[in-house]
Coordinates of C-alpha atoms and ligand atoms in Angstrom, one line a residue:
X1 CA 0.0 0.4 0.0
X2 CA 1.9 3.2 -0.8
X3 CA 0.6 6.9 -0.1
X4 CA 1.3 9.9 -1.4
X5 CA 1.0 13.4 0.8
X6 CA 1.0 15.9 -2.0
X7 CA 1.1 19.5 -2.7
X8 CA 1.9 20.3 1.1
X9 CA 5.0 22.5 3.2
X10 CA 7.3 19.6 5.0
X11 CA 8.0 21.6 8.6
X12 CA 10.7 19.9 10.1
X13 CA 12.5 21.1 13.3
X14 CA 15.2 23.2 10.7
X15 CA 13.1 24.4 8.1
X16 CA 10.4 24.5 5.9
X17 CA 9.9 23.1 2.3
X18 CA 7.5 22.2 -0.6
X19 CA 7.8 18.2 -0.4
X20 CA 5.4 15.7 -1.7
X21 CA 5.6 13.0 1.2
X22 CA 5.9 9.3 -0.5
X23 CA 4.7 6.4 2.2
X24 CA 5.5 2.7 1.3
X25 CA 3.5 0.4 3.8
X26 CA 4.0 1.6 7.2
X27 CA 7.3 4.0 6.6
X28 CA 8.0 7.3 5.1
X29 CA 9.8 6.4 1.7
X30 CA 10.9 9.4 0.0
X31 CA 10.4 13.1 0.4
X32 CA 10.2 14.6 -3.4
X33 CA 10.4 17.8 -5.2
X34 CA 6.7 18.2 -6.1
X35 CA 7.4 19.0 -10.3
X36 CA 9.5 15.2 -9.4
X37 CA 6.7 13.7 -7.9
X38 CA 3.8 14.4 -10.8
X39 CA 5.0 11.0 -12.2
X40 CA 4.5 8.9 -9.5
X41 CA 2.0 6.8 -9.3
X42 CA 0.4 5.7 -5.4
X43 CA -2.6 3.2 -4.1
X44 CA -3.6 7.1 -2.6
X45 CA -3.2 10.5 -3.1
X46 CA -3.8 13.4 -0.6
X47 CA -4.4 16.5 -1.3
X48 CA -1.9 19.4 1.0
X49 CA -2.2 21.7 -0.8
X50 CA -2.1 25.1 0.8
X51 CA -1.2 23.0 4.7
X52 CA 1.5 21.9 6.4
X53 CA 2.7 18.5 6.7
X54 CA 4.1 17.6 10.2
X55 CA 5.3 14.6 11.5
X56 CA 2.4 13.1 13.9
X57 CA 2.0 14.8 17.5
X58 CA 4.5 13.0 20.6
X59 CA 2.7 13.5 24.2
X60 CA 4.9 12.7 26.2
X61 CA 2.9 12.9 29.3
X62 CA 0.3 11.0 29.6
X63 CA -2.1 9.5 32.7
X64 CA -5.0 7.2 31.5
X65 CA -6.6 5.5 33.7
X66 CA -4.3 6.8 36.5
X67 CA -6.0 5.7 39.9
X68 CA -6.0 8.9 42.0
X69 CA -7.9 10.5 44.9
X70 CA -10.0 6.9 45.5
X71 CA -11.0 7.6 42.1
X72 CA -9.1 7.0 38.7
X73 CA -8.3 9.7 35.3
X74 CA -11.5 9.2 33.0
X75 CA -9.4 8.1 29.7
X76 CA -8.9 4.9 29.5
X77 CA -6.1 4.2 27.2
X78 CA -9.1 3.5 24.2
X79 CA -10.5 6.7 24.4
X80 CA -7.9 8.5 25.8
X81 CA -5.8 7.6 22.4
X82 CA -8.8 7.8 20.6
X83 CA -8.7 11.5 21.4
X84 CA -5.4 12.2 21.3
X85 CA -5.8 11.1 17.2
X86 CA -8.4 13.1 16.6
X87 CA -5.9 16.0 18.1
X88 CA -3.0 15.4 16.0
X89 CA -0.8 13.3 18.3
X90 CA 0.3 9.4 16.9
X91 CA 2.6 8.7 19.7
X92 CA 2.1 9.2 23.4
X93 CA 4.3 7.9 26.5
X94 CA 2.3 7.6 29.8
X95 CA 3.4 6.9 32.7
X96 CA 3.1 3.4 34.4
X97 CA 2.7 3.2 38.0
X98 CA 5.0 1.7 40.3
X99 CA 2.4 2.3 43.9
X100 CA 4.7 2.4 47.2
X101 CA 5.3 -1.3 48.4
X102 CA 4.8 -3.1 45.2
X103 CA 7.6 -4.9 42.9
X104 CA 8.5 -2.3 40.2
X105 CA 7.7 -4.7 38.1
X106 CA 4.3 -6.3 38.7
X107 CA 2.9 -2.1 38.2
X108 CA 4.7 -2.6 35.2
X109 CA 3.0 -5.7 34.0
X110 CA -0.2 -4.0 35.1
X111 CA -0.2 -0.8 32.5
X112 CA 0.8 -3.3 29.8
X113 CA -2.4 -5.0 30.7
X114 CA -3.8 -1.8 30.5
X115 CA -3.3 -0.9 27.4
X116 CA -2.3 -3.7 25.4
X117 CA -5.1 -4.4 22.8
X118 CA -6.6 -0.7 23.3
X119 CA -4.5 1.6 21.7
X120 CA -5.2 3.9 18.6
X121 CA -2.6 4.9 18.0
X122 CA 1.7 3.5 19.9
X123 CA 2.4 4.3 22.5
X124 CA 5.2 3.9 25.3
X125 CA 5.8 4.0 29.4
X126 CA 8.3 6.0 31.5
X127 CA 7.8 3.7 34.6
X128 CA 6.9 6.1 37.8
X129 CA 8.7 4.7 41.2
X130 CA 6.6 5.1 44.4
X131 CA 9.3 4.0 46.5
X132 CA 13.2 3.7 45.3
X133 CA 14.9 0.8 47.6
X134 CA 17.7 -1.7 46.8
X135 CA 14.7 -4.0 44.4
X136 CA 13.3 -0.8 42.7
X137 CA 16.8 0.2 41.8
X138 CA 17.4 -3.3 40.3
X139 CA 14.5 -3.1 38.4
X140 CA 15.6 0.1 36.7
X141 CA 18.4 -1.6 35.4
X142 CA 16.5 -4.2 34.2
X143 CA 13.8 -2.0 32.5
X144 CA 16.3 -0.1 30.5
X145 CA 18.1 -3.4 29.7
X146 CA 15.0 -5.6 28.8
X147 CA 11.7 -3.5 28.7
X148 CA 12.9 -0.3 26.5
X149 CA 11.7 2.1 29.3
X150 CA 14.5 4.5 29.6
X151 CA 12.7 7.0 32.1
X152 CA 11.5 7.0 35.6
X153 CA 9.9 9.6 37.2
X154 CA 10.3 10.3 40.8
X155 CA 8.3 12.7 43.2
X156 CA 9.4 15.5 45.7
X157 CA 5.5 15.7 46.0
X158 CA 2.6 13.8 47.9
X159 CA 4.8 12.9 50.6
X160 CA 2.7 9.0 51.8
X161 CA 2.0 8.1 48.1
X162 CA 4.6 9.1 45.8
X163 CA 6.8 10.8 47.5
X164 CA 10.5 10.0 47.9
X165 CA 13.3 11.9 50.0
X166 CA 16.6 13.3 49.0
X167 CA 18.4 10.5 49.9
X168 CA 16.3 8.4 47.4
X169 CA 16.5 10.4 44.5
X170 CA 20.0 10.6 45.3
X171 CA 20.3 7.0 45.1
X172 CA 18.0 6.6 41.3
X173 CA 19.7 9.1 39.8
X174 CA 23.1 7.8 40.4
X175 CA 21.5 4.4 39.5
X176 CA 20.6 6.2 36.4
X177 CA 23.8 7.7 35.7
X178 CA 24.8 4.5 35.5
X179 CA 22.4 2.6 32.9
X180 CA 22.3 5.9 31.2
X181 CA 18.1 6.8 31.9
X182 CA 16.5 10.5 32.4
X183 CA 14.9 11.5 35.8
X184 CA 11.8 12.8 35.3
X185 CA 10.7 15.0 38.2
X186 CA 7.7 16.3 39.8
X187 CA 9.5 19.0 41.8
X188 CA 7.6 20.2 44.2
X189 CA 8.1 20.8 48.2
X190 CA 6.0 18.4 49.5
X191 CA 6.3 18.0 52.5
X192 CA 5.9 21.9 53.3
X193 CA 3.2 22.4 50.7
X194 CA 1.1 19.6 53.4
X195 CA 2.1 22.0 56.6
X196 CA 0.1 24.6 54.1
X197 CA -2.4 22.7 53.1
X198 CA -3.7 21.5 56.6
X199 CA -3.3 25.2 57.9
X200 CA -6.0 26.4 55.4
X201 CA -8.1 24.1 56.1
X202 CA -8.1 24.6 59.7
X203 CA -8.8 28.3 58.8
X204 CA -12.1 27.1 56.7
X205 CA -10.2 27.5 53.7
X206 CA -11.9 24.6 51.7
X207 CA -12.6 26.0 48.7
X208 CA -10.7 24.6 45.1
X209 CA -8.7 28.1 45.1
X210 CA -6.8 27.3 47.9
X211 CA -5.1 24.5 46.1
X212 CA -2.8 26.9 44.2
X213 CA -2.2 29.0 46.8
X214 CA -1.3 26.5 48.9
X215 CA 1.1 25.4 46.3
X216 CA 3.4 28.8 45.9
X217 CA 5.6 29.3 42.9
X218 CA 8.2 29.2 45.6
X219 CA 7.9 25.6 46.5
X220 CA 8.3 25.0 42.9
X221 CA 11.1 26.7 42.3
X222 CA 12.8 25.2 45.7
X223 CA 12.4 21.7 44.8
X224 CA 13.5 22.5 41.1
X225 CA 16.6 24.4 41.9
X226 CA 17.2 21.2 44.6
X227 CA 17.1 18.2 42.3
X228 CA 19.2 20.3 40.1
X229 CA 21.9 20.2 43.0
X230 CA 20.8 16.5 43.5
X231 CA 21.1 15.5 39.7
X232 CA 24.9 17.2 39.8
X233 CA 26.1 15.6 42.9
X234 CA 24.8 12.1 41.2
X235 CA 28.2 13.2 38.5
X236 CA 25.5 15.0 36.2
X237 CA 22.8 12.6 35.7
X238 CA 20.2 13.7 32.8
X239 CA 17.5 15.2 34.6
X240 CA 14.1 16.5 33.2
X241 CA 11.9 18.4 35.3
X242 CA 7.8 17.8 34.4
X243 CA 4.8 20.4 34.1
X244 CA 7.2 23.4 35.0
X245 CA 5.2 26.3 35.7
X246 CA 7.0 28.8 37.7
X247 CA 9.5 31.6 36.0
X248 CA 11.8 30.9 39.1
X249 CA 12.1 27.3 37.9
X250 CA 12.4 28.1 35.1
X251 CA 15.2 30.2 35.8
X252 CA 17.0 27.3 37.8
X253 CA 16.9 25.5 34.9
X254 CA 18.2 28.1 32.4
X255 CA 21.1 28.4 34.7
X256 CA 21.9 24.7 34.6
X257 CA 21.5 24.8 30.7
X258 CA 24.0 27.6 30.3
X259 CA 26.8 25.5 32.0
X260 CA 26.3 22.8 29.7
X261 CA 24.4 20.6 32.1
X262 CA 21.8 17.4 30.4
X263 CA 18.8 19.3 32.7
X264 CA 16.1 20.0 30.4
X265 CA 12.1 20.6 31.2
X266 CA 8.5 20.8 29.8
X267 CA 5.7 22.8 30.4
X268 CA 2.3 21.9 29.5
X269 CA -1.0 24.3 27.7
X270 CA -2.5 25.3 30.9
X271 CA 0.4 27.1 32.4
X272 CA 0.6 28.9 29.0
X273 CA -3.3 29.5 28.8
X274 CA -5.2 28.9 31.8
X275 CA -4.2 31.3 35.1
X276 CA -5.5 31.1 38.3
X277 CA -7.9 34.1 37.9
X278 CA -9.8 32.0 35.7
X279 CA -10.1 29.3 38.2
X280 CA -10.8 32.1 40.7
X281 CA -13.5 33.4 38.6
X282 CA -15.4 30.4 38.0
X283 CA -18.7 30.2 39.9
X284 CA -19.1 27.6 43.5
X285 CA -17.2 24.3 43.4
X286 CA -16.1 25.2 39.5
X287 CA -12.8 26.0 40.0
X288 CA -11.7 22.5 40.5
X289 CA -11.9 21.8 37.1
X290 CA -9.0 23.9 37.0
X291 CA -7.2 21.7 40.0
X292 CA -3.9 19.9 38.9
X293 CA 0.0 20.0 39.9
X294 CA 1.7 22.0 39.6
X295 CA -0.9 24.2 40.0
X296 CA -2.0 27.6 37.8
X297 CA -0.4 30.4 38.3
X298 CA -1.7 34.0 38.5
X299 CA -1.4 36.3 35.5
X300 CA -0.3 39.2 37.6
X301 CA 3.0 37.7 38.0
X302 CA 5.1 36.7 34.9
X303 CA 5.1 32.9 34.6
X304 CA 2.8 32.5 30.9
X305 CA 5.1 34.9 29.3
X306 CA 8.5 33.5 30.6
X307 CA 7.5 30.1 29.7
X308 CA 6.9 31.1 25.7
X309 CA 10.2 33.5 25.7
X310 CA 11.7 29.5 27.9
X311 CA 10.1 27.3 24.3
X312 CA 11.6 29.7 22.4
X313 CA 15.3 29.5 24.0
X314 CA 14.9 26.0 24.4
X315 CA 15.4 26.2 28.4
X316 CA 11.6 24.8 27.6
X317 CA 12.2 22.1 25.2
X318 CA 9.1 20.2 25.4
X319 CA 5.5 20.7 25.3
X320 CA 3.6 17.9 27.2
X321 CA -0.4 17.6 28.4
X322 CA 0.2 15.8 31.7
X323 CA -3.2 14.6 30.1
X324 CA -4.9 13.5 33.9
X325 CA -8.8 14.1 33.1
X326 CA -11.7 13.5 35.8
X327 CA -15.2 14.0 35.5
X328 CA -16.5 17.2 37.1
X329 CA -19.3 15.0 38.5
X330 CA -18.4 12.6 40.6
X331 CA -14.9 12.7 40.6
X332 CA -13.5 16.6 41.2
X333 CA -16.9 16.6 43.0
X334 CA -14.9 14.6 45.8
X335 CA -13.4 17.3 47.1
X336 CA -16.5 19.6 48.1
X337 CA -16.1 21.2 51.4
X338 CA -12.1 20.4 51.5
X339 CA -10.4 21.2 48.0
X340 CA -7.2 18.6 49.2
X341 CA -9.5 16.0 48.0
X342 CA -10.1 16.8 43.9
X343 CA -8.3 14.7 42.3
X344 CA -5.4 16.9 40.5
X345 CA -5.4 16.6 36.5
X346 CA -6.5 18.8 33.7
X347 CA -7.4 16.9 30.6
X348 CA -6.0 18.1 27.2
X349 CA -4.3 15.2 25.3
X350 CA -6.3 15.8 22.3
X351 CA -5.4 20.1 22.0
X352 CA -1.9 20.2 22.3
X353 CA -0.7 20.5 18.9
X354 CA -3.7 23.1 18.2
X355 CA -2.8 25.6 21.7
X356 CA 0.6 25.5 20.9
X357 CA 0.3 26.2 16.7
X358 CA -2.1 29.2 18.8
X359 CA 1.2 30.2 19.7
X360 CA 2.6 30.3 16.4
X361 CA -0.5 32.8 15.3
X362 CA 0.1 34.7 17.9
X363 CA 4.2 35.1 17.3
X364 CA 5.3 33.3 20.3
X365 CA 6.7 30.6 18.4
X366 CA 8.2 29.9 14.5
X367 CA 6.5 26.7 13.0
X368 CA 9.9 24.9 13.5
X369 CA 9.9 25.2 16.3
X370 CA 6.3 24.5 17.2
X371 CA 7.5 21.1 15.3
X372 CA 10.4 20.3 17.6
X373 CA 8.6 20.8 21.0
X374 CA 5.4 18.9 20.1
X375 CA 7.1 15.8 18.3
X376 CA 10.8 16.6 17.0
X377 CA 12.1 16.7 20.6
X378 CA 10.2 14.7 22.7
X379 CA 11.4 11.8 20.4
X380 CA 14.9 12.4 20.6
X381 CA 14.3 13.1 24.3
X382 CA 12.9 9.9 25.3
X383 CA 14.8 7.6 22.8
X384 CA 12.4 7.1 19.6
X385 CA 14.1 9.1 17.2
X386 CA 14.4 9.0 14.0
X387 CA 11.4 6.1 13.9
X388 CA 9.2 9.1 15.0
X389 CA 9.4 12.8 15.7
X390 CA 10.6 13.4 12.1
X391 CA 9.2 13.4 8.6
X392 CA 12.2 11.5 7.0
X393 CA 12.7 8.5 5.0
X394 CA 13.3 5.5 6.7
X395 CA 11.0 7.4 9.6
X396 CA 7.4 6.2 10.7
X397 CA 4.8 7.3 8.7
X398 CA 3.1 9.0 10.9
X399 CA 2.3 12.3 9.7
X400 CA -0.4 15.6 10.2
X401 CA -1.8 17.9 7.3
X402 CA -2.4 21.0 9.3
X403 CA -4.6 23.4 8.0
X404 CA -3.8 27.3 8.2
X405 CA -6.8 28.7 7.5
X406 CA -8.8 26.6 9.1
X407 CA -10.6 27.4 12.6
X408 CA -11.1 25.0 15.5
X409 CA -13.1 25.5 18.8
X410 CA -12.1 23.9 21.8
X411 CA -15.2 22.6 23.8
X412 CA -17.0 19.6 25.9
X413 CA -19.2 19.1 23.1
X414 CA -16.8 18.3 20.4
X415 CA -14.4 16.7 22.4
X416 CA -13.1 13.0 22.2
X417 CA -12.1 13.2 25.3
X418 CA -13.8 10.8 28.4
X419 CA -14.4 14.4 29.8
X420 CA -18.2 16.1 31.2
X421 CA -16.2 19.5 30.6
X422 CA -13.5 20.8 28.8
X423 CA -10.6 23.1 30.8
X424 CA -10.8 25.2 26.9
X425 CA -14.7 25.7 26.5
X426 CA -14.6 27.9 24.1
X427 CA -11.3 29.0 23.4
X428 CA -10.8 29.2 19.0
X429 CA -7.7 28.0 17.6
X430 CA -6.8 29.6 14.1
X431 CA -6.0 25.9 12.8
X432 CA -7.2 22.7 12.4
X433 CA -6.0 19.3 12.2
X434 CA -6.8 18.2 8.6
X435 CA -5.3 14.4 8.2
X436 CA -3.7 12.6 10.3
X437 CA -1.8 9.5 9.3
X438 CA 0.0 6.4 11.5
X439 CA 2.2 4.2 10.6
X440 CA 0.5 4.6 7.0
X441 CA -3.0 4.6 7.9
X442 CA -5.2 7.3 7.1
X443 CA -7.2 7.4 11.1
X444 CA -8.9 11.1 11.0
X445 CA -9.9 12.1 7.6
X446 CA -13.0 15.2 6.5
X447 CA -13.9 14.9 9.8
X448 CA -14.2 11.0 10.3
X449 CA -12.2 8.6 12.3
X450 CA -10.9 5.6 10.3
X451 CA -8.6 4.4 13.5
X452 CA -9.7 1.1 15.7
X453 CA -8.9 0.1 19.0
X454 CA -5.4 -2.5 19.2
X455 CA -3.4 -0.7 16.0
X456 CA -1.6 0.8 18.7
X457 CA 2.1 -0.9 19.1
X458 CA 3.6 -0.5 22.4
X459 CA 7.1 0.9 21.4
X460 CA 10.5 -0.4 22.9
X461 CA 12.6 3.2 23.7
X462 CA 16.4 3.3 23.5
X463 CA 18.0 5.7 25.6
X464 CA 17.5 9.6 25.4
X465 CA 20.0 10.5 22.0
X466 CA 19.4 14.8 23.0
X467 CA 21.7 14.5 26.0
X468 CA 25.2 17.0 25.5
Ligands
LIG1 N1 -0.1 16.0 38.9 C1 -1.1 16.3 37.8 O1 -2.1 17.8 38.1 N2 -2.1 14.9 38.0 C2 -1.4 13.9 37.9 C3 -0.2 13.7 38.9 C4 0.4 15.4 38.8 O2 2.0 15.1 39.3
LIG2 ZN1 4.0 14.8 38.6
LIG3 ZN1 20.2 29.8 28.4
LIG4 ZN1 1.7 13.8 35.7

């Protein structure tokens, strides 16, 4: 089966060029000069005239079915990967979970069982370590060597749930330094946050807004700096800060990067577009819809502006979603009367490609930087490149035809995520996902869905190819 994507402008991290993309089976066979490809025969032709052709999006941070706060994230691997496909994302890297007290490999097996046979697009896993001990350190080596899992997430937040202390973090970093893995860090000082949370509740401050107020930016900055220091003590273990939201944390990352260190960070669309004031303005308990950690920040501080700048300078290398959806009814509502019981998370896996394209329209990012932050760098960062993340011969034919003249209106009535609200309700994007190809198969076209569950494959990842 061959496919020719004709007439478009192919965007990669190093530039844009008019080219036709020839796909043979699951792979890209060639990028052709448009005048030459008049003579090429293909079984199927997609007209991309006036449109961009980009590599399928890679969302390196999702939580399908994550058990959290007495409930579980509302997208299954089936619904979540289908929504991702609708939005131009053709690969996710989800977080498998070792719960505290559980054998790492058992946690991984449980995650494979959830995903296998259910995914609409290709998927890989990071591993959350819920308890660093000698067995977990050995398991890290085994996962890198045998399972294609080359990144491990640790938490400086959530004492009693996922939390690791500094000694545990240092040991995991030393192990990663040896086996080449990436340490991913949820950098918030959870011990101090828990004190602030208890004090707020004791004062009767129970509304959703106190979630953000009790997680101040200073405690993200402090934890980020501490993680960076610990990574330096571990002989420059590769470190990736997840869901970075605060200017001060970004400064700490930038400083380490200016020293030439293997310190990287991602941000998420919610920190670029949504603010604490949006949450404060919501009536009644509805602010719970925007409860996530790290929290939304105040528009009266320069965080969002600085994050866009960080994306331009590569101090922020990746945009992921931290897709962790909960319905308002019965899930977010668990926190009525006590904000600390609101399950943390925002669903957005469907909207990342569009929301960051809006940054191009708004003059925040170049087209090339859009593609780099949503596809190419995540692939390189997490050992999927060049199979994924680039429109080039030999790579998987994961393509998005993006229409800069289209419009997308985000809302609960039209989204495909399993959520009863949208955190971005009413947002309009000056662009539109037109066609999505996953390993040579057209899965979204003309506003219709042609994929099916189970077609997505598990990807074994290599080590990061992004290290300096
Ligand atoms: N943050 C969230 O918002 N949800 C899940 C876990 C996390 O760290
Ligand atoms: Zn986190
Ligand atoms: Zn710099
Ligand atoms: Zn997360």
